[in-house]
Short mmCIF file of C-alpha atoms in Angstrom, two decimals:
data_model
loop_
_atom_site.label_atom_id
_atom_site.label_comp_id
_atom_site.label_asym_id
_atom_site.label_seq_id
_atom_site.Cartn_x
_atom_site.Cartn_y
_atom_site.Cartn_z
CA UNK A 1 49.71 108.03 198.84
CA UNK A 2 53.16 106.50 198.85
CA UNK A 3 55.50 107.21 195.94
CA UNK A 4 56.25 103.49 195.58
CA UNK A 5 53.47 101.05 196.44
CA UNK A 6 53.97 97.32 196.89
CA UNK A 7 51.23 94.71 197.06
CA UNK A 8 50.69 92.49 198.90
CA UNK A 9 52.43 93.67 202.07
CA UNK A 10 52.35 90.20 203.56
CA UNK A 11 51.83 86.82 201.97
CA UNK A 12 52.04 83.26 203.21
CA UNK A 13 52.08 80.55 200.59
CA UNK A 14 53.03 76.94 200.10
CA UNK A 15 55.92 75.34 198.27
CA UNK A 16 55.27 75.06 194.55
CA UNK A 17 52.74 77.87 194.31
CA UNK A 18 53.09 80.74 191.86
CA UNK A 19 53.36 84.13 193.49
CA UNK A 20 53.36 87.63 192.04
CA UNK A 21 54.49 90.72 193.90
CA UNK A 22 53.46 94.00 192.35
CA UNK A 23 55.04 97.41 192.43
CA UNK A 24 53.70 100.71 191.16
CA UNK A 25 55.26 104.16 191.36
CA UNK A 26 54.20 107.76 190.95
CA UNK A 27 57.72 109.19 190.82
CA UNK A 28 57.88 109.15 187.03
CA UNK A 29 61.20 107.30 187.24
CA UNK A 30 62.36 105.12 184.38
CA UNK A 31 64.51 102.86 186.55
CA UNK A 32 62.93 100.21 188.77
CA UNK A 33 64.47 97.46 190.89
CA UNK A 34 63.56 94.42 192.93
CA UNK A 35 65.63 93.52 196.00
CA UNK A 36 65.32 90.87 198.66
CA UNK A 37 66.47 91.35 202.24
CA UNK A 38 67.49 88.46 204.47
CA UNK A 39 68.78 88.65 208.03
CA UNK A 40 72.57 88.62 208.02
CA UNK A 41 72.79 88.94 204.22
CA UNK A 42 71.65 92.49 203.60
CA UNK A 43 69.89 93.62 200.43
CA UNK A 44 70.55 91.79 197.20
CA UNK A 45 69.43 92.81 193.73
CA UNK A 46 67.13 90.36 191.93
CA UNK A 47 66.19 92.19 188.72
CA UNK A 48 66.28 95.72 187.42
CA UNK A 49 64.77 97.64 184.52
CA UNK A 50 65.99 100.91 183.04
CA UNK A 51 62.90 101.35 180.87
CA UNK A 52 59.89 99.38 179.65
CA UNK A 53 61.90 97.50 177.06
CA UNK A 54 64.97 96.91 179.22
CA UNK A 55 65.08 94.07 181.76
CA UNK A 56 68.28 92.87 183.41
CA UNK A 57 69.21 90.13 185.84
CA UNK A 58 70.71 91.10 189.13
CA UNK A 59 72.87 89.19 191.57
CA UNK A 60 70.28 86.53 192.48
CA UNK A 61 67.76 86.16 189.63
CA UNK A 62 67.44 82.35 189.64
CA UNK A 63 63.90 81.27 190.52
CA UNK A 64 62.44 84.69 189.75
CA UNK A 65 61.03 86.50 186.73
CA UNK A 66 59.81 90.04 186.19
CA UNK A 67 57.51 92.00 183.95
CA UNK A 68 57.63 95.74 183.26
CA UNK A 69 54.04 96.38 182.19
CA UNK A 70 54.43 100.16 182.00
CA UNK A 71 56.82 102.84 183.16
CA UNK A 72 55.02 102.87 186.49
CA UNK A 73 54.62 99.12 187.04
CA UNK A 74 57.18 96.39 187.69
CA UNK A 75 56.10 93.00 188.97
CA UNK A 76 58.15 90.14 190.39
CA UNK A 77 57.04 86.52 190.00
CA UNK A 78 58.06 83.33 191.70
CA UNK A 79 56.94 80.60 189.33
CA UNK A 80 57.26 77.81 191.88
CA UNK A 81 57.95 79.14 195.34
CA UNK A 82 60.39 77.35 197.64
CA UNK A 83 61.05 77.89 201.37
CA UNK A 84 64.42 79.61 200.87
CA UNK A 85 62.59 82.36 199.01
CA UNK A 86 61.08 83.40 202.32
CA UNK A 87 62.29 86.99 202.69
CA UNK A 88 61.38 90.64 202.70
CA UNK A 89 61.12 91.95 199.14
CA UNK A 90 61.57 95.58 198.19
CA UNK A 91 60.82 97.49 195.04
CA UNK A 92 62.77 100.69 194.40
CA UNK A 93 63.00 103.40 191.75
CA UNK A 94 65.58 105.95 190.70
CA UNK A 95 66.25 108.59 188.08
CA UNK A 96 69.75 109.21 186.67
CA UNK A 97 68.98 112.87 186.05
CA UNK A 98 68.28 115.95 188.09
CA UNK A 99 69.10 117.04 191.63
CA UNK A 100 68.03 113.70 193.08
CA UNK A 101 69.98 111.67 190.54
CA UNK A 102 70.46 108.03 191.53
CA UNK A 103 68.78 108.41 194.90
CA UNK A 104 66.76 105.26 195.47
CA UNK A 105 63.12 105.50 196.58
CA UNK A 106 61.92 102.30 198.22
CA UNK A 107 58.50 100.79 198.72
CA UNK A 108 57.43 99.60 202.17
CA UNK A 109 58.25 96.00 201.39
CA UNK A 110 56.42 92.71 200.84
CA UNK A 111 57.02 90.02 203.42
CA UNK A 112 56.77 86.58 201.80
CA UNK A 113 56.70 83.33 203.73
CA UNK A 114 56.91 80.06 201.84
CA UNK A 115 55.91 77.01 203.88
CA UNK B 1 83.33 93.08 193.24
CA UNK B 2 82.63 95.88 195.66
CA UNK B 3 82.28 94.81 199.28
CA UNK B 4 80.71 97.10 201.85
CA UNK B 5 81.15 96.57 205.57
CA UNK B 6 79.45 98.32 208.46
CA UNK B 7 80.83 98.15 211.96
CA UNK B 8 79.44 97.86 214.57
CA UNK B 9 76.41 95.75 213.75
CA UNK B 10 74.59 97.27 216.71
CA UNK B 11 75.06 100.36 218.86
CA UNK B 12 73.23 101.69 221.89
CA UNK B 13 73.86 105.20 223.24
CA UNK B 14 72.11 107.62 225.63
CA UNK B 15 69.98 110.38 224.21
CA UNK B 16 71.83 113.61 223.43
CA UNK B 17 75.15 112.05 222.48
CA UNK B 18 76.85 112.69 219.18
CA UNK B 19 77.72 109.48 217.36
CA UNK B 20 79.45 108.16 214.27
CA UNK B 21 78.47 105.19 212.14
CA UNK B 22 81.13 103.64 209.97
CA UNK B 23 81.05 102.22 206.47
CA UNK B 24 84.02 100.81 204.59
CA UNK B 25 84.25 99.72 200.96
CA UNK B 26 86.87 97.83 199.00
CA UNK B 27 86.81 99.51 195.58
CA UNK B 28 88.03 103.12 195.57
CA UNK B 29 86.51 103.62 192.10
CA UNK B 30 83.28 104.41 193.84
CA UNK B 31 80.78 106.54 191.92
CA UNK B 32 78.63 107.56 194.85
CA UNK B 33 77.73 106.39 198.33
CA UNK B 34 74.29 106.55 199.90
CA UNK B 35 73.15 106.31 203.49
CA UNK B 36 69.70 104.94 204.26
CA UNK B 37 67.55 104.57 207.32
CA UNK B 38 65.27 101.55 207.81
CA UNK B 39 62.59 101.43 210.48
CA UNK B 40 61.18 98.05 211.57
CA UNK B 41 58.66 96.71 209.09
CA UNK B 42 59.26 99.54 206.67
CA UNK B 43 61.27 100.27 203.58
CA UNK B 44 64.50 102.19 203.32
CA UNK B 45 64.55 105.97 203.32
CA UNK B 46 67.45 107.72 201.63
CA UNK B 47 69.23 110.12 203.98
CA UNK B 48 72.22 111.39 202.06
CA UNK B 49 74.01 110.69 198.78
CA UNK B 50 77.63 111.69 198.34
CA UNK B 51 79.08 111.86 194.84
CA UNK B 52 82.66 110.67 194.34
CA UNK B 53 83.72 114.27 193.73
CA UNK B 54 82.35 115.40 197.10
CA UNK B 55 83.84 115.02 200.57
CA UNK B 56 80.67 115.44 202.60
CA UNK B 57 76.96 116.13 202.63
CA UNK B 58 74.82 117.56 205.39
CA UNK B 59 71.13 117.36 206.16
CA UNK B 60 69.95 118.75 209.48
CA UNK B 61 71.67 116.86 212.29
CA UNK B 62 73.23 114.40 209.85
CA UNK B 63 76.60 114.73 208.18
CA UNK B 64 78.05 112.10 205.87
CA UNK B 65 81.65 112.07 204.72
CA UNK B 66 83.45 110.15 202.01
CA UNK B 67 87.16 109.35 201.82
CA UNK B 68 87.83 107.32 198.71
CA UNK B 69 91.52 106.88 199.37
CA UNK B 70 90.89 105.12 202.66
CA UNK B 71 87.71 103.39 201.50
CA UNK B 72 85.61 104.86 204.28
CA UNK B 73 82.43 106.80 204.81
CA UNK B 74 81.00 107.99 208.08
CA UNK B 75 77.56 109.14 209.13
CA UNK B 76 77.67 111.61 211.98
CA UNK B 77 74.49 112.13 214.00
CA UNK B 78 74.49 115.15 216.27
CA UNK B 79 72.47 115.41 219.47
CA UNK B 80 70.89 112.00 219.07
CA UNK B 81 67.18 111.52 219.87
CA UNK B 82 65.11 108.40 220.55
CA UNK B 83 63.45 108.93 217.16
CA UNK B 84 66.82 108.28 215.55
CA UNK B 85 66.57 104.64 216.61
CA UNK B 86 66.60 102.57 213.42
CA UNK B 87 68.90 100.50 211.24
CA UNK B 88 71.27 102.57 209.13
CA UNK B 89 72.60 101.14 205.88
CA UNK B 90 75.23 102.43 203.50
CA UNK B 91 75.48 101.46 199.86
CA UNK B 92 78.28 102.12 197.40
CA UNK B 93 77.73 102.49 193.68
CA UNK B 94 80.36 101.69 191.10
CA UNK B 95 79.70 102.12 187.39
CA UNK B 96 77.41 104.90 186.33
CA UNK B 97 75.87 105.43 189.71
CA UNK B 98 72.88 103.26 188.88
CA UNK B 99 71.53 100.79 191.39
CA UNK B 100 72.64 97.91 189.17
CA UNK B 101 76.09 98.56 190.53
CA UNK B 102 75.01 99.27 194.10
CA UNK B 103 76.31 97.14 196.96
CA UNK B 104 74.70 97.41 200.38
CA UNK B 105 76.27 96.94 203.77
CA UNK B 106 74.38 94.85 206.33
CA UNK B 107 73.57 97.85 208.46
CA UNK B 108 74.12 99.18 211.97
CA UNK B 109 71.17 98.78 214.33
CA UNK B 110 71.09 101.95 216.42
CA UNK B 111 69.21 102.34 219.69
CA UNK B 112 69.01 105.74 221.39
CA UNK B 113 68.14 105.33 225.04
CA UNK B 114 65.75 107.98 226.43
#
């Protein structure tokens, strides 16, 4: 099984719908992140969490919300999806300690299309 | 704000050649720099992480260097193979090394011709 699992892998929805993307990890990392990737714009940070009680906005948090349900689970919600939220979304984890400190481990991505 | 630039955006070379991918950053107060590989339809895989106190890191046929004074990092791939075809991204971290301060380049799309 993958260290970082994202569901769904692909989703097509309509404008105005509520969408949740889920992420779970088996790395035991405290730090989790949500990024979106757009052609020509690279990866941009949406939200990040350093532990269950710590949630922080990233570069492009407007229109998104997150929930850290447990150390291993971090979900991203679009309360009312709009077409410019069509993108590839990645969840990632990291640990500030140890030999692999700060190395990001990514999920396989969730491709979201908003019509 | 840290800016990270990767040039060229795309590169195609014959199999067996040694090649260098370039990454430049604007803030020399970099904490660490990571190189990633991304295959189509998949997530990013971390290749190498160089701490600010290091000059280079090696893993197999890959060697990454970091020169803070010039704001540059390079990823050297020796004896390239078709399986090396992918998009390579670099990302520079500022404060604390955490991904909250990580800025990604847009990547170099590499094609190794058999």
